[in-house]
């Protein structure tokens, strides 16, 4: 059978970085083909060559058996190639219809063309069960529906080869299942899908074939039915992965953060947080489990000083945090950092890095007053040495402090953010989705760093939609649904079914009573 896509000895350099080295493999038509590898392994570079963003330095690219020299994305689209990026390319204050039409508005026939496009979009949505209203504004859609809009754009452009880069990185479990149902339908329609992901369970669940890359080369290509997680993990990182990391016995100390009766209402008077009460102590990890959009993001924003609550109180080591004076709100994030509250935001590109700054500048962003200075000026030599040490410790690739952080893969950007916050030696660490878009080897590294902080006595609040991550790290688990804490479990009580019910709000667990011997959120508050 003639391959839909074939890479022959593809190589690509970016200065001293050899992103792809003689990459060769083929993708069968009408199949779902997984491409996996560590952050910086060359996956995204290879797909960017296929989509026309980059041109290979050497090698051949064949589409349906014909050699092609794709110079830009327009040529890729004409060849029936579409790409859904990890970070969506959508204009939020425009409708789905307008986003699809961008670049092909129809000239003087705009009104008639809009009617034609809307009709076609509704036909596509019905055929592929995409369930998107073309007249909805992007800003009113969930993340899962926004991703469907990206897919809708590619189908409208007659894409027969669809590249998805980390498509489930920001999706809930339910949204992921829904996406996979759509992808299976695409496959039944004869379309070829290339799936880039770090989630091995998803590879095993949805793909027919999987190609593994490491350091820019292909180290294996196997039929999914003949492999398993352990084999794929070993191929990805070149060593066995520890699933159970060592940790000191659970022995929480004094309260670090106490949250009392915290409430948040939107400008439209919608209750986003409702009577939130919990305590975090030294040397413990409290994880919040829940489907995205149930108040976790807003809670992290308040705890980090990015947002003011409508009412309630927060105490840091017994002293009230300054959250009542709204005229001082703009300076709160900096003030909270000075008090020892570090924050790894859920959205690194929006809240954690400046894309056009160097890796070195991002490595102390928000902590400018703490870096070394000479005569009142930044000590470049000392700061460079500090950044170099952090890049080595957290295995950031490429380890180049002068590189613009936008040129790093998403996972390596995440390593820089986590390294920066840990280096600040905080009392309280707030962590939102720490391993989103991160490979399995880096997950092990990040988890080890988080556990080391916990064992050193730092109080940690973890927000994650990954239940396996919650299981691996948490000492206590709080479950949120619809802005409320619906239940609390100790780590040894972990039960995915029970947590799922609490996440859905269909079963609310009362807080533990105050005479319980073990520490609990409600009694400690």
Short mmCIF file of C-alpha atoms in Angstrom, two decimals:
data_model
loop_
_atom_site.label_atom_id
_atom_site.label_comp_id
_atom_site.label_asym_id
_atom_site.label_seq_id
_atom_site.Cartn_x
_atom_site.Cartn_y
_atom_site.Cartn_z
CA UNK A 1 0.00 0.00 0.00
CA UNK A 2 1.36 3.41 -0.99
CA UNK A 3 2.17 5.57 2.04
CA UNK A 4 0.14 8.74 2.67
CA UNK A 5 3.31 10.38 4.03
CA UNK A 6 6.90 9.22 3.79
CA UNK A 7 9.94 10.89 5.32
CA UNK A 8 13.27 9.91 3.71
CA UNK A 9 16.50 10.94 5.47
CA UNK A 10 15.07 14.27 6.67
CA UNK A 11 17.58 16.53 8.47
CA UNK A 12 17.17 20.02 9.90
CA UNK A 13 19.51 22.25 11.90
CA UNK A 14 18.94 25.45 13.84
CA UNK A 15 22.47 26.75 14.32
CA UNK A 16 24.26 24.32 16.60
CA UNK A 17 21.02 22.45 17.38
CA UNK A 18 20.46 19.37 15.18
CA UNK A 19 16.69 19.08 15.47
CA UNK A 20 16.23 16.22 12.95
CA UNK A 21 18.91 13.72 11.91
CA UNK A 22 18.21 11.50 8.89
CA UNK A 23 14.60 10.83 9.94
CA UNK A 24 12.93 8.08 7.90
CA UNK A 25 9.52 6.46 8.38
CA UNK A 26 6.20 6.18 6.58
CA UNK A 27 2.55 6.65 7.52
CA UNK A 28 -0.17 4.41 6.07
CA UNK A 29 -3.26 6.03 4.53
CA UNK A 30 -6.45 5.85 6.58
CA UNK A 31 -4.55 5.22 9.80
CA UNK A 32 -3.89 6.98 13.10
CA UNK A 33 -0.12 7.20 13.49
CA UNK A 34 1.43 8.28 16.80
CA UNK A 35 4.73 10.18 17.03
CA UNK A 36 6.20 10.31 20.52
CA UNK A 37 9.44 11.39 22.14
CA UNK A 38 10.91 13.57 24.85
CA UNK A 39 10.56 17.36 24.76
CA UNK A 40 13.07 18.54 22.18
CA UNK A 41 13.21 15.16 20.40
CA UNK A 42 12.36 16.81 17.06
CA UNK A 43 8.69 15.82 16.67
CA UNK A 44 7.27 19.31 16.21
CA UNK A 45 10.13 20.31 13.89
CA UNK A 46 9.38 17.32 11.67
CA UNK A 47 5.67 18.13 11.56
CA UNK A 48 6.50 21.77 10.81
CA UNK A 49 8.49 20.57 7.80
CA UNK A 50 5.49 18.53 6.66
CA UNK A 51 3.21 21.57 7.09
CA UNK A 52 5.58 23.97 5.32
CA UNK A 53 6.67 26.11 8.28
CA UNK A 54 10.26 24.90 7.89
CA UNK A 55 12.19 23.48 4.95
CA UNK A 56 14.41 20.46 5.48
CA UNK A 57 18.16 20.93 4.98
CA UNK A 58 18.28 17.55 3.28
CA UNK A 59 16.14 14.49 2.55
CA UNK A 60 12.91 13.85 0.68
CA UNK A 61 9.25 14.21 1.60
CA UNK A 62 6.68 12.12 -0.28
CA UNK A 63 2.90 12.70 -0.19
CA UNK A 64 0.86 9.82 -1.64
CA UNK A 65 4.02 8.56 -3.37
CA UNK A 66 4.94 11.88 -5.00
CA UNK A 67 8.03 13.86 -3.97
CA UNK A 68 6.99 17.32 -2.71
CA UNK A 69 8.90 20.49 -1.87
CA UNK A 70 6.47 22.25 0.49
CA UNK A 71 7.58 25.87 0.84
CA UNK A 72 4.78 27.22 3.04
CA UNK A 73 1.55 26.26 4.77
CA UNK A 74 -0.56 27.38 1.79
CA UNK A 75 1.12 24.72 -0.35
CA UNK A 76 0.58 22.15 2.39
CA UNK A 77 -3.13 23.02 2.52
CA UNK A 78 -3.40 22.60 -1.27
CA UNK A 79 -1.92 19.11 -0.84
CA UNK A 80 -4.65 18.27 1.70
CA UNK A 81 -2.48 18.63 4.81
CA UNK A 82 -3.94 20.31 7.89
CA UNK A 83 -2.42 21.00 11.30
CA UNK A 84 -4.05 21.61 14.68
CA UNK A 85 -1.51 23.31 16.91
CA UNK A 86 -1.09 22.79 20.64
CA UNK A 87 -1.79 26.51 21.17
CA UNK A 88 -4.90 27.35 19.16
CA UNK A 89 -4.75 29.87 16.29
CA UNK A 90 -8.13 31.50 16.91
CA UNK A 91 -9.38 35.09 17.27
CA UNK A 92 -11.37 34.93 20.50
CA UNK A 93 -13.77 37.84 19.93
CA UNK A 94 -14.83 36.54 16.51
CA UNK A 95 -17.32 33.80 15.65
CA UNK A 96 -16.47 30.29 14.55
CA UNK A 97 -17.63 31.21 11.05
CA UNK A 98 -15.40 34.29 10.88
CA UNK A 99 -12.37 32.32 12.11
CA UNK A 100 -12.87 29.70 9.42
CA UNK A 101 -13.27 32.38 6.74
CA UNK A 102 -10.17 34.39 7.70
CA UNK A 103 -7.98 34.68 4.62
CA UNK A 104 -10.74 33.61 2.21
CA UNK A 105 -13.52 36.14 2.81
CA UNK A 106 -14.92 36.09 -0.75
CA UNK A 107 -14.32 39.71 -1.76
CA UNK A 108 -17.43 41.59 -2.94
CA UNK A 109 -19.53 38.44 -2.41
CA UNK A 110 -18.94 38.53 1.35
CA UNK A 111 -22.58 38.19 2.46
CA UNK A 112 -23.38 35.39 -0.01
CA UNK A 113 -20.08 33.69 0.74
CA UNK A 114 -20.79 33.76 4.51
CA UNK A 115 -24.10 32.02 3.88
CA UNK A 116 -22.41 29.34 1.75
CA UNK A 117 -19.64 28.77 4.29
CA UNK A 118 -22.08 28.56 7.20
CA UNK A 119 -24.12 25.93 5.34
CA UNK A 120 -21.00 23.89 4.58
CA UNK A 121 -19.78 24.13 8.18
CA UNK A 122 -23.10 22.86 9.51
CA UNK A 123 -22.91 19.91 7.09
CA UNK A 124 -19.36 19.10 8.25
CA UNK A 125 -20.36 19.35 11.92
CA UNK A 126 -23.25 16.96 11.36
CA UNK A 127 -21.17 14.50 9.33
CA UNK A 128 -18.33 14.34 11.85
CA UNK A 129 -20.36 14.89 15.05
CA UNK A 130 -18.35 18.02 15.91
CA UNK A 131 -21.29 19.72 17.69
CA UNK A 132 -20.11 23.32 17.06
CA UNK A 133 -22.39 26.27 16.31
CA UNK A 134 -20.75 28.34 13.51
CA UNK A 135 -22.29 31.54 14.92
CA UNK A 136 -20.85 31.12 18.44
CA UNK A 137 -18.00 33.38 19.56
CA UNK A 138 -14.74 31.61 20.33
CA UNK A 139 -14.49 33.26 23.76
CA UNK A 140 -17.79 31.62 24.76
CA UNK A 141 -16.62 28.09 23.91
CA UNK A 142 -14.90 25.59 26.19
CA UNK A 143 -11.33 24.54 25.41
CA UNK A 144 -12.61 21.25 24.00
CA UNK A 145 -15.00 23.02 21.63
CA UNK A 146 -12.27 25.47 20.58
CA UNK A 147 -10.17 22.51 19.55
CA UNK A 148 -13.09 21.20 17.48
CA UNK A 149 -13.16 24.58 15.74
CA UNK A 150 -9.49 24.07 14.79
CA UNK A 151 -10.36 20.64 13.40
CA UNK A 152 -13.39 22.12 11.63
CA UNK A 153 -11.12 24.66 9.91
CA UNK A 154 -8.92 21.87 8.55
CA UNK A 155 -11.84 19.75 7.32
CA UNK A 156 -13.36 22.81 5.63
CA UNK A 157 -10.04 23.22 3.81
CA UNK A 158 -10.38 19.61 2.56
CA UNK A 159 -7.57 18.21 4.71
CA UNK A 160 -7.06 14.46 4.21
CA UNK A 161 -3.88 14.34 6.30
CA UNK A 162 -4.47 15.84 9.74
CA UNK A 163 -1.62 16.62 12.17
CA UNK A 164 -2.59 17.07 15.83
CA UNK A 165 0.12 18.45 18.14
CA UNK A 166 -0.57 17.55 21.79
CA UNK A 167 -4.34 17.68 21.22
CA UNK A 168 -5.31 16.51 24.72
CA UNK A 169 -2.89 18.66 26.72
CA UNK A 170 -5.68 21.02 27.85
CA UNK A 171 -8.65 18.65 27.64
CA UNK A 172 -10.60 16.95 30.38
CA UNK A 173 -11.07 13.18 30.39
CA UNK A 174 -14.53 13.58 28.92
CA UNK A 175 -13.33 15.97 26.19
CA UNK A 176 -10.50 13.58 25.32
CA UNK A 177 -12.94 10.68 24.92
CA UNK A 178 -15.11 12.88 22.71
CA UNK A 179 -12.10 13.89 20.57
CA UNK A 180 -11.08 10.26 20.11
CA UNK A 181 -14.59 9.41 18.92
CA UNK A 182 -14.22 12.14 16.27
CA UNK A 183 -10.78 10.86 15.24
CA UNK A 184 -12.11 7.31 14.82
CA UNK A 185 -14.85 8.68 12.60
CA UNK A 186 -12.22 10.52 10.54
CA UNK A 187 -10.32 7.27 10.14
CA UNK A 188 -13.48 5.50 8.96
CA UNK A 189 -13.85 8.25 6.34
CA UNK A 190 -10.37 7.38 5.02
CA UNK A 191 -8.46 10.32 6.49
CA UNK A 192 -4.89 9.94 7.80
CA UNK A 193 -4.17 11.28 11.28
CA UNK A 194 -0.76 12.02 12.80
CA UNK A 195 -0.97 12.31 16.58
CA UNK A 196 1.85 13.90 18.61
CA UNK A 197 1.39 13.28 22.31
CA UNK A 198 3.28 12.48 25.51
CA UNK A 199 0.48 10.39 26.97
CA UNK A 200 1.35 6.77 26.40
CA UNK A 201 -2.05 5.48 27.46
CA UNK A 202 -3.62 7.57 24.71
CA UNK A 203 -1.15 6.20 22.16
CA UNK A 204 -2.12 2.67 23.12
CA UNK A 205 -5.82 3.53 23.01
CA UNK A 206 -6.15 5.35 19.69
CA UNK A 207 -3.22 4.70 17.31
CA UNK A 208 -2.46 1.91 14.82
CA UNK A 209 1.30 2.52 14.59
CA UNK A 210 3.70 4.53 16.73
CA UNK A 211 7.08 6.03 15.84
CA UNK A 212 9.45 6.95 18.70
CA UNK A 213 11.98 9.78 18.37
CA UNK A 214 14.92 10.63 20.60
CA UNK A 215 17.46 13.43 20.12
CA UNK A 216 16.23 14.11 16.60
CA UNK A 217 16.37 10.52 15.35
CA UNK A 218 13.94 7.64 15.01
CA UNK A 219 14.72 4.95 17.58
CA UNK A 220 11.76 2.68 16.89
CA UNK A 221 8.53 2.24 14.94
CA UNK A 222 6.12 -0.46 16.06
CA UNK A 223 2.53 -1.61 15.62
CA UNK A 224 0.63 -0.32 18.65
CA UNK A 225 -1.02 -3.69 19.26
CA UNK A 226 2.40 -5.31 19.81
CA UNK A 227 3.81 -2.87 22.39
CA UNK A 228 3.15 -1.53 25.90
CA UNK A 229 3.83 1.51 28.08
CA UNK A 230 7.09 0.19 29.49
CA UNK A 231 8.62 -0.53 26.08
CA UNK A 232 7.58 2.86 24.70
CA UNK A 233 8.88 4.69 27.77
CA UNK A 234 12.23 2.94 27.53
CA UNK A 235 12.49 3.82 23.83
CA UNK A 236 11.63 7.46 24.54
CA UNK A 237 14.14 8.14 27.31
CA UNK A 238 16.63 5.30 26.91
CA UNK A 239 16.19 4.05 30.48
CA UNK A 240 13.54 2.56 32.79
CA UNK A 241 11.10 5.06 34.32
CA UNK A 242 10.37 5.08 38.06
CA UNK A 243 6.63 4.92 38.65
CA UNK A 244 6.94 5.10 42.46
CA UNK A 245 9.28 7.87 43.58
CA UNK A 246 10.77 7.84 47.10
CA UNK A 247 9.22 10.20 49.64
CA UNK A 248 9.56 10.80 53.36
CA UNK A 249 6.73 9.62 55.64
CA UNK A 250 3.76 11.98 55.85
CA UNK A 251 4.36 14.21 58.86
CA UNK A 252 2.77 17.64 58.30
CA UNK A 253 3.84 20.50 60.53
CA UNK A 254 2.41 23.92 61.29
CA UNK A 255 -0.21 25.59 59.09
CA UNK A 256 1.28 27.69 56.29
CA UNK A 257 -1.86 28.69 54.39
CA UNK A 258 -5.35 28.94 55.89
CA UNK A 259 -8.25 29.79 53.59
CA UNK A 260 -11.50 30.79 55.31
CA UNK A 261 -14.91 31.29 53.73
CA UNK A 262 -13.49 32.39 50.38
CA UNK A 263 -16.04 33.51 47.79
CA UNK A 264 -15.76 34.92 44.29
CA UNK A 265 -18.45 36.44 42.09
CA UNK A 266 -17.98 37.52 38.50
CA UNK A 267 -19.00 40.96 37.21
CA UNK A 268 -22.24 39.29 36.10
CA UNK A 269 -22.79 38.09 39.71
CA UNK A 270 -22.07 34.46 38.83
CA UNK A 271 -20.69 32.55 41.84
CA UNK A 272 -17.32 31.15 40.78
CA UNK A 273 -16.12 30.13 44.26
CA UNK A 274 -18.46 29.28 47.13
CA UNK A 275 -17.35 29.19 50.77
CA UNK A 276 -13.92 27.62 50.22
CA UNK A 277 -12.18 26.45 53.42
CA UNK A 278 -8.92 24.50 53.72
CA UNK A 279 -5.49 24.52 55.32
CA UNK A 280 -2.08 23.50 53.96
CA UNK A 281 0.72 22.65 56.38
CA UNK A 282 4.47 22.44 56.08
CA UNK A 283 5.71 19.26 54.45
CA UNK A 284 2.50 18.25 52.70
CA UNK A 285 1.05 18.27 49.21
CA UNK A 286 -2.64 19.08 48.97
CA UNK A 287 -3.97 18.31 45.50
CA UNK A 288 -7.17 19.69 44.02
CA UNK A 289 -8.87 17.30 41.62
CA UNK A 290 -11.68 18.34 39.34
CA UNK A 291 -12.79 18.90 35.78
CA UNK A 292 -11.33 22.12 34.37
CA UNK A 293 -13.61 25.12 34.76
CA UNK A 294 -14.92 24.33 38.23
CA UNK A 295 -13.11 27.09 40.12
CA UNK A 296 -9.57 25.72 40.38
CA UNK A 297 -8.09 28.36 38.07
CA UNK A 298 -9.81 31.21 39.91
CA UNK A 299 -8.64 29.83 43.26
CA UNK A 300 -5.01 29.76 42.08
CA UNK A 301 -5.34 33.31 40.76
CA UNK A 302 -6.57 34.54 44.16
CA UNK A 303 -3.91 32.65 46.13
CA UNK A 304 -1.15 34.09 43.91
CA UNK A 305 -2.45 37.66 44.10
CA UNK A 306 -3.58 37.82 40.48
CA UNK A 307 -7.22 38.29 41.46
CA UNK A 308 -9.14 39.57 44.47
CA UNK A 309 -11.90 37.51 46.11
CA UNK A 310 -15.36 38.90 46.75
CA UNK A 311 -15.11 37.92 50.41
CA UNK A 312 -13.19 35.69 52.76
CA UNK A 313 -9.83 35.55 54.45
CA UNK A 314 -6.40 34.04 53.74
CA UNK A 315 -3.68 33.62 56.37
CA UNK A 316 -0.01 32.96 55.57
CA UNK A 317 1.67 31.54 58.68
CA UNK A 318 -0.98 33.17 60.85
CA UNK A 319 -0.87 36.62 59.24
CA UNK A 320 -3.67 37.89 57.01
CA UNK A 321 -2.76 38.34 53.37
CA UNK A 322 -3.58 41.82 51.97
CA UNK A 323 -6.56 40.95 49.80
CA UNK A 324 -9.10 43.51 51.02
CA UNK A 325 -7.71 46.80 49.63
CA UNK A 326 -8.65 46.90 45.98
CA UNK A 327 -6.59 50.00 45.23
CA UNK A 328 -3.44 47.92 45.93
CA UNK A 329 -4.51 44.99 43.73
CA UNK A 330 -2.08 45.66 40.87
CA UNK A 331 0.96 45.08 43.07
CA UNK A 332 -0.29 41.98 44.87
CA UNK A 333 1.50 39.28 42.78
CA UNK A 334 4.89 40.90 43.50
CA UNK A 335 3.98 41.35 47.17
CA UNK A 336 2.89 37.71 47.46
CA UNK A 337 6.20 36.56 45.93
CA UNK A 338 8.09 38.66 48.48
CA UNK A 339 6.12 36.91 51.23
CA UNK A 340 7.30 33.53 49.95
CA UNK A 341 4.45 32.39 47.68
CA UNK A 342 5.71 30.90 44.41
CA UNK A 343 3.36 30.15 41.52
CA UNK A 344 3.55 27.88 38.48
CA UNK A 345 0.56 29.09 36.41
CA UNK A 346 -1.68 26.75 34.45
CA UNK A 347 -1.12 28.70 31.21
CA UNK A 348 2.63 29.20 30.84
CA UNK A 349 2.46 31.28 27.65
CA UNK A 350 -0.14 33.70 29.04
CA UNK A 351 1.03 34.04 32.64
CA UNK A 352 4.51 32.55 33.14
CA UNK A 353 6.89 33.56 30.34
CA UNK A 354 7.56 36.44 27.95
CA UNK A 355 8.03 34.71 24.60
CA UNK A 356 10.43 37.26 23.13
CA UNK A 357 12.69 37.29 26.20
CA UNK A 358 15.69 35.00 26.48
CA UNK A 359 15.68 31.88 28.61
CA UNK A 360 17.98 33.68 31.06
CA UNK A 361 15.62 36.65 31.45
CA UNK A 362 12.67 34.31 31.94
CA UNK A 363 14.64 32.38 34.56
CA UNK A 364 14.34 35.29 37.01
CA UNK A 365 11.13 36.93 35.74
CA UNK A 366 9.17 38.17 38.75
CA UNK A 367 12.20 37.87 41.03
CA UNK A 368 14.24 40.77 39.65
CA UNK A 369 14.90 42.14 43.13
CA UNK A 370 16.44 38.84 44.24
CA UNK A 371 19.03 38.34 41.48
CA UNK A 372 22.66 39.37 41.93
CA UNK A 373 23.53 42.98 41.22
CA UNK A 374 26.75 44.95 40.97
CA UNK A 375 26.64 48.70 41.50
CA UNK A 376 22.85 48.58 41.15
CA UNK A 377 22.99 46.83 37.78
CA UNK A 378 22.25 43.21 36.90
CA UNK A 379 25.26 40.98 37.47
CA UNK A 380 25.21 39.33 34.04
CA UNK A 381 28.01 36.88 34.81
CA UNK A 382 26.45 35.68 38.05
CA UNK A 383 22.94 35.55 36.58
CA UNK A 384 24.20 33.60 33.57
CA UNK A 385 25.95 31.08 35.84
CA UNK A 386 22.76 30.71 37.93
CA UNK A 387 20.65 30.16 34.81
CA UNK A 388 23.12 27.64 33.39
CA UNK A 389 22.97 25.64 36.64
CA UNK A 390 19.16 25.64 36.58
CA UNK A 391 19.05 24.47 32.94
CA UNK A 392 21.40 21.62 33.78
CA UNK A 393 19.53 20.60 36.95
CA UNK A 394 16.17 20.54 35.17
CA UNK A 395 17.51 19.08 31.91
CA UNK A 396 16.27 21.95 29.71
CA UNK A 397 17.03 21.30 26.04
CA UNK A 398 18.76 23.07 24.40
CA UNK A 399 20.56 24.40 27.48
CA UNK A 400 21.20 27.83 25.94
CA UNK A 401 20.45 30.79 28.25
CA UNK A 402 20.63 33.25 25.33
CA UNK A 403 17.96 31.48 23.26
CA UNK A 404 14.52 33.09 23.00
CA UNK A 405 12.22 31.00 25.16
CA UNK A 406 9.65 30.92 22.33
CA UNK A 407 12.06 28.66 20.43
CA UNK A 408 11.91 25.98 23.15
CA UNK A 409 9.33 23.21 23.05
CA UNK A 410 6.37 23.63 25.42
CA UNK A 411 7.75 21.03 27.80
CA UNK A 412 11.13 22.77 28.02
CA UNK A 413 9.42 26.10 28.63
CA UNK A 414 7.61 24.41 31.52
CA UNK A 415 10.92 23.20 32.95
CA UNK A 416 12.25 26.77 32.95
CA UNK A 417 9.15 28.04 34.80
CA UNK A 418 9.29 25.30 37.44
CA UNK A 419 13.05 25.75 37.88
CA UNK A 420 12.57 29.49 38.44
CA UNK A 421 9.85 29.03 41.07
CA UNK A 422 11.68 26.28 42.97
CA UNK A 423 14.89 28.35 42.96
CA UNK A 424 13.00 31.10 44.83
CA UNK A 425 12.90 28.81 47.91
CA UNK A 426 9.24 29.57 48.75
CA UNK A 427 7.25 28.80 51.89
CA UNK A 428 4.17 28.01 49.82
CA UNK A 429 4.25 26.62 46.26
CA UNK A 430 1.16 26.91 44.05
CA UNK A 431 1.35 24.60 41.05
CA UNK A 432 -1.18 24.51 38.22
CA UNK A 433 -1.01 21.58 35.77
CA UNK A 434 2.77 21.04 36.28
CA UNK A 435 3.22 18.41 33.57
CA UNK A 436 0.86 19.68 30.86
CA UNK A 437 2.51 18.95 27.49
CA UNK A 438 5.53 17.32 29.16
CA UNK A 439 7.15 13.98 28.27
CA UNK A 440 7.29 10.99 30.57
CA UNK A 441 10.96 11.41 31.47
CA UNK A 442 10.44 15.06 32.38
CA UNK A 443 7.32 14.16 34.38
CA UNK A 444 9.52 11.90 36.51
CA UNK A 445 12.01 14.77 36.99
CA UNK A 446 9.32 17.34 37.87
CA UNK A 447 7.58 14.98 40.28
CA UNK A 448 10.92 14.28 41.98
CA UNK A 449 11.54 18.02 42.41
CA UNK A 450 8.05 18.57 43.86
CA UNK A 451 8.45 15.70 46.31
CA UNK A 452 11.89 17.02 47.33
CA UNK A 453 10.30 20.38 48.16
CA UNK A 454 7.61 18.65 50.19
CA UNK A 455 10.23 16.64 52.09
CA UNK A 456 12.14 19.87 52.77
CA UNK A 457 9.07 21.31 54.52
CA UNK A 458 7.46 23.41 51.80
CA UNK A 459 3.67 23.58 51.74
CA UNK A 460 2.40 22.71 48.25
CA UNK A 461 -0.99 23.19 46.60
CA UNK A 462 -1.25 21.19 43.38
CA UNK A 463 -4.02 21.59 40.80
CA UNK A 464 -4.12 18.84 38.19
CA UNK A 465 -6.71 17.28 35.90
CA UNK A 466 -4.53 14.14 35.72
CA UNK A 467 -5.77 11.73 38.39
CA UNK A 468 -2.62 9.63 38.05
CA UNK A 469 -0.57 12.72 38.91
CA UNK A 470 -2.80 13.39 41.90
CA UNK A 471 -2.33 9.78 43.02
CA UNK A 472 1.46 10.00 42.59
CA UNK A 473 1.98 13.26 44.52
CA UNK A 474 -0.85 14.06 46.93
CA UNK A 475 -0.92 13.56 50.68
CA UNK A 476 -4.46 14.91 50.80
CA UNK A 477 -6.96 15.37 47.97
CA UNK A 478 -9.65 18.04 47.75
CA UNK A 479 -12.26 17.61 45.03
CA UNK A 480 -13.92 20.65 43.44
CA UNK A 481 -17.13 20.90 41.48
CA UNK A 482 -19.07 24.04 40.48
CA UNK A 483 -16.89 26.30 42.65
CA UNK A 484 -17.29 24.19 45.80
CA UNK A 485 -15.11 21.71 47.65
CA UNK A 486 -17.27 18.61 47.42
CA UNK A 487 -15.03 16.18 49.25
CA UNK A 488 -11.68 15.41 50.86
CA UNK A 489 -9.68 12.18 50.90
CA UNK A 490 -6.34 11.12 52.30
CA UNK A 491 -3.90 9.64 49.80
CA UNK A 492 -4.51 6.10 51.02
CA UNK A 493 -8.25 6.57 50.36
CA UNK A 494 -7.70 7.29 46.66
CA UNK A 495 -10.58 5.89 44.63
CA UNK A 496 -11.01 7.03 41.02
CA UNK A 497 -14.72 6.19 40.96
CA UNK A 498 -15.44 8.05 44.19
CA UNK A 499 -13.40 11.05 43.03
CA UNK A 500 -15.19 11.00 39.68
CA UNK A 501 -18.58 11.20 41.42
CA UNK A 502 -17.37 14.10 43.56
CA UNK A 503 -15.95 15.84 40.49
CA UNK A 504 -19.33 15.56 38.81
CA UNK A 505 -21.08 17.03 41.82
CA UNK A 506 -23.41 14.05 42.04
CA UNK A 507 -22.16 13.01 45.47
CA UNK A 508 -21.05 15.57 48.03
CA UNK A 509 -18.95 14.30 50.90
CA UNK A 510 -19.32 16.18 54.19
CA UNK A 511 -16.19 17.61 55.74
CA UNK A 512 -14.40 15.49 58.35
CA UNK A 513 -15.44 16.32 61.88
CA UNK A 514 -13.15 18.50 64.00
CA UNK A 515 -12.43 15.73 66.52
CA UNK A 516 -10.81 13.58 63.82
CA UNK A 517 -7.18 12.89 64.62
CA UNK A 518 -5.88 13.35 61.11
CA UNK A 519 -5.44 16.86 59.63
CA UNK A 520 -8.33 17.97 57.44
CA UNK A 521 -9.07 21.05 55.44
CA UNK A 522 -12.36 22.04 57.01
CA UNK A 523 -11.46 21.42 60.66
CA UNK A 524 -8.08 23.18 60.31
CA UNK A 525 -9.62 26.25 58.71
#
